[in-house]
Tab-separated table of C-alpha atoms in Angstrom:
chain	number	residue	atom	x	y	z
B	608	MET	CA	0.000	0.000	0.000
B	609	LYS	CA	1.340	3.435	-0.890
B	610	ARG	CA	2.116	5.691	2.070
B	611	ILE	CA	1.456	9.420	1.939
B	612	LEU	CA	2.561	11.902	4.586
B	613	VAL	CA	0.218	14.847	5.129
B	614	THR	CA	1.567	17.609	7.356
B	615	GLY	CA	-0.887	19.710	9.297
B	616	ALA	CA	-3.465	16.917	9.091
B	617	SER	CA	-5.267	17.715	12.342
B	618	LYS	CA	-7.499	20.467	10.971
B	619	GLY	CA	-8.628	22.466	7.973
B	620	ILE	CA	-7.295	21.709	4.524
B	621	GLY	CA	-4.795	19.117	5.756
B	622	LYS	CA	-7.438	17.131	7.601
B	623	ALA	CA	-9.710	17.089	4.537
B	624	ILE	CA	-6.822	15.992	2.307
B	625	ALA	CA	-5.808	13.219	4.720
B	626	ILE	CA	-9.369	11.889	4.960
B	627	ASP	CA	-9.836	11.922	1.178
B	628	LEU	CA	-6.507	10.124	0.646
B	629	GLY	CA	-7.487	7.523	3.233
B	630	LYS	CA	-10.823	6.960	1.523
B	631	ALA	CA	-8.958	6.571	-1.785
B	632	GLY	CA	-6.974	3.650	-0.355
B	633	TYR	CA	-3.669	5.234	0.612
B	634	HIS	CA	-1.969	4.581	3.947
B	635	VAL	CA	-1.991	8.106	5.384
B	636	ILE	CA	0.576	9.371	7.856
B	637	LEU	CA	-1.164	12.224	9.646
B	638	HIS	CA	1.267	14.785	11.002
B	639	TYR	CA	0.293	17.191	13.744
B	640	HIS	CA	2.168	19.614	15.958
B	641	SER	CA	-0.144	20.278	18.901
B	642	ASP	CA	-3.676	19.168	17.972
B	643	GLN	CA	-3.493	15.458	18.756
B	644	LYS	CA	-7.275	15.300	19.216
B	645	GLY	CA	-7.906	16.598	15.679
B	646	ALA	CA	-5.349	14.204	14.177
B	647	LYS	CA	-6.865	11.230	16.034
B	648	GLU	CA	-10.325	12.252	14.851
B	649	ALA	CA	-9.141	12.336	11.229
B	650	LEU	CA	-7.468	8.932	11.634
B	651	GLU	CA	-10.664	7.489	13.118
B	652	ILE	CA	-12.633	8.749	10.107
B	653	ILE	CA	-10.096	7.132	7.775
B	654	GLN	CA	-10.262	3.843	9.676
B	655	ALA	CA	-14.071	3.900	9.768
B	656	THR	CA	-14.067	3.901	5.956
B	657	GLY	CA	-11.646	0.955	5.811
B	658	GLY	CA	-8.491	3.020	5.428
B	659	GLU	CA	-5.204	2.857	7.285
B	660	GLY	CA	-2.920	5.428	8.818
B	661	ASP	CA	-0.477	6.482	11.491
B	662	LEU	CA	0.038	9.603	13.575
B	663	LEU	CA	3.332	11.506	13.720
B	664	GLN	CA	3.910	14.455	16.056
B	665	PHE	CA	6.643	17.039	15.542
B	666	ASN	CA	7.186	20.739	14.933
B	667	ILE	CA	8.113	21.231	11.264
B	668	SER	CA	10.178	24.310	12.151
B	669	GLU	CA	12.587	22.141	14.186
B	670	GLN	CA	14.952	20.811	11.541
B	671	GLU	CA	16.902	18.162	13.466
B	672	LYS	CA	13.886	16.694	15.274
B	673	THR	CA	11.817	16.623	12.068
B	674	LYS	CA	14.602	14.809	10.223
B	675	LEU	CA	15.091	12.320	13.067
B	676	ILE	CA	11.379	11.436	13.260
B	677	LEU	CA	10.983	11.146	9.484
B	678	ASP	CA	14.198	9.114	9.110
B	679	GLN	CA	13.040	6.712	11.827
B	680	TYR	CA	9.578	6.320	10.310
B	681	ILE	CA	10.992	5.667	6.842
B	682	GLU	CA	13.567	3.206	8.195
B	683	ASN	CA	10.839	1.244	10.002
B	684	ASN	CA	8.116	1.424	7.327
B	685	GLY	CA	9.660	2.257	3.977
B	686	ALA	CA	9.670	5.359	1.820
B	687	PHE	CA	6.676	7.587	1.357
B	688	TYR	CA	5.083	7.461	-2.070
B	689	GLY	CA	3.810	10.980	-1.528
B	690	VAL	CA	4.179	14.024	0.659
B	691	VAL	CA	1.572	16.744	1.044
B	692	ASN	CA	3.420	19.640	2.655
B	693	ASN	CA	0.441	21.490	4.084
B	694	ALA	CA	1.345	22.616	7.620
B	695	GLY	CA	1.809	26.323	8.142
B	696	ILE	CA	1.003	29.257	10.354
B	697	ILE	CA	-0.147	32.820	9.947
B	698	ARG	CA	0.693	35.896	12.050
B	699	ASP	CA	-0.938	38.840	10.292
B	700	ASN	CA	-0.064	42.411	11.130
B	701	ALA	CA	0.898	45.619	9.357
B	702	PHE	CA	4.594	45.454	8.433
B	703	PRO	CA	5.710	48.264	10.789
B	704	ALA	CA	4.016	46.422	13.665
B	705	LEU	CA	5.444	42.965	12.889
B	706	SER	CA	7.577	41.683	15.723
B	707	ASN	CA	10.750	39.700	15.148
B	708	ASP	CA	8.876	36.641	16.427
B	709	ASP	CA	5.986	37.230	13.988
B	710	TRP	CA	8.457	37.312	11.106
B	711	ASN	CA	10.707	34.469	12.260
B	712	ASP	CA	7.940	32.085	13.343
B	713	VAL	CA	6.134	32.336	9.996
B	714	ILE	CA	9.301	32.028	7.896
B	715	HIS	CA	10.704	29.154	10.003
B	716	THR	CA	7.442	27.226	10.001
B	717	ASN	CA	6.210	27.820	6.463
B	718	LEU	CA	9.370	28.149	4.377
B	719	ASP	CA	11.923	26.253	6.468
B	720	GLY	CA	9.240	23.614	7.049
B	721	PHE	CA	9.265	22.969	3.279
B	722	PHE	CA	12.925	21.958	3.504
B	723	ASN	CA	12.683	20.261	6.893
B	724	VAL	CA	9.864	17.930	5.818
B	725	ILE	CA	10.563	17.256	2.153
B	726	GLN	CA	14.358	16.957	2.133
B	727	PRO	CA	14.585	13.804	4.324
B	728	CYS	CA	11.898	12.120	2.183
B	729	ILE	CA	13.543	12.618	-1.234
B	730	MET	CA	16.347	10.033	-1.377
B	731	PRO	CA	14.176	7.215	-0.013
B	732	MET	CA	11.615	8.089	-2.728
B	733	VAL	CA	14.356	8.086	-5.378
B	734	ARG	CA	15.727	4.720	-4.174
B	735	MET	CA	12.203	3.245	-4.246
B	736	LYS	CA	12.328	3.704	-8.071
B	737	LYS	CA	8.538	3.791	-8.293
B	738	GLY	CA	8.203	7.518	-8.732
B	739	GLY	CA	6.412	9.644	-6.249
B	740	ARG	CA	4.301	12.706	-5.689
B	741	ILE	CA	4.962	15.857	-3.713
B	742	ILE	CA	2.311	18.524	-3.243
B	743	THR	CA	3.086	21.820	-1.559
B	744	MET	CA	0.484	24.185	-0.189
B	745	SER	CA	1.187	27.819	-0.848
B	746	SER	CA	-1.331	30.648	-1.055
B	747	VAL	CA	-2.635	33.256	-3.424
B	748	SER	CA	-0.849	35.650	-1.028
B	749	GLY	CA	2.428	34.189	-2.306
B	750	ILE	CA	1.467	35.134	-5.866
B	751	MET	CA	0.093	38.630	-5.439
B	752	GLY	CA	0.869	39.654	-1.864
B	753	ASN	CA	-1.686	40.811	0.642
B	754	ARG	CA	-1.969	43.727	3.030
B	755	GLY	CA	-0.933	42.775	6.544
B	756	GLN	CA	0.737	39.579	5.367
B	757	VAL	CA	4.274	40.537	4.357
B	758	ASN	CA	5.751	37.665	6.376
B	759	TYR	CA	3.159	35.145	5.172
B	760	SER	CA	3.364	36.323	1.548
B	761	ALA	CA	7.169	36.053	1.616
B	762	SER	CA	7.039	32.515	3.020
B	763	LYS	CA	4.409	31.359	0.528
B	764	ALA	CA	6.184	32.962	-2.457
B	765	GLY	CA	9.326	31.115	-1.381
B	766	ILE	CA	7.377	27.848	-1.362
B	767	ILE	CA	6.082	28.522	-4.891
B	768	TRP	CA	9.560	29.037	-6.320
B	769	ALA	CA	11.107	26.218	-4.302
B	770	THR	CA	8.357	23.932	-5.637
B	771	LYS	CA	9.114	24.943	-9.223
B	772	ALA	CA	12.851	24.354	-8.784
B	773	LEU	CA	12.326	21.004	-7.040
B	774	ALA	CA	9.957	19.896	-9.817
B	775	VAL	CA	12.714	20.479	-12.384
B	776	GLU	CA	15.249	18.688	-10.183
B	777	LEU	CA	13.120	15.560	-9.628
B	778	ALA	CA	11.369	15.218	-12.997
B	779	SER	CA	13.931	12.738	-14.335
B	780	ARG	CA	13.285	10.535	-11.279
B	781	ASN	CA	9.549	10.282	-12.073
B	782	ILE	CA	8.730	12.277	-8.954
B	783	THR	CA	6.276	15.068	-9.644
B	784	VAL	CA	6.246	18.209	-7.533
B	785	ASN	CA	3.215	20.473	-7.743
B	786	GLY	CA	2.016	23.429	-5.747
B	787	ILE	CA	-1.454	24.582	-4.838
B	788	ALA	CA	-2.106	28.243	-4.014
B	789	PRO	CA	-5.632	28.554	-2.619
B	790	GLY	CA	-7.297	31.790	-1.718
B	791	MET	CA	-9.577	32.174	1.296
B	792	VAL	CA	-10.891	28.825	2.524
B	793	GLU	CA	-13.588	28.406	5.129
B	794	THR	CA	-12.002	26.450	7.988
B	795	ASP	CA	-12.070	26.659	11.760
């Protein structure tokens, strides 16, 4: 069964993606940072429809811990067929009022999280020689910018261009890399 990691799978878009992938027959690895209840609920929905999955808890902005947890999971279970890099945060404020923490937390979580999650998964996918799929979640704010979201727009624009570059890099390995840039979505 093909395994797909979905980051930020405890709520919102990530939870919906994880549930749909589970219903489609994939073994879903539901990542969460702090909302264990939401991740367990999503896993229970997947299992109730005959699907399979696992929970993984870590903070995607913590590079070494993220790599350690992903390396251990892959070593014990095999490479992921797919990664949906969805987890992210938002800290909106007018640029002059942004604190250092507002800037750093958003950049470290959203943009560094792209590297921290996807990079440890690549070589196992390549060695699997069955291709693979990577989906990154950006935002329309990364395409056109948005008032009060300089930090968020910067992080999401970085994800867009990193996705494009990674797609070129992995195309010869039959690993596709695509980005989604939704606008406003009704979530909790």
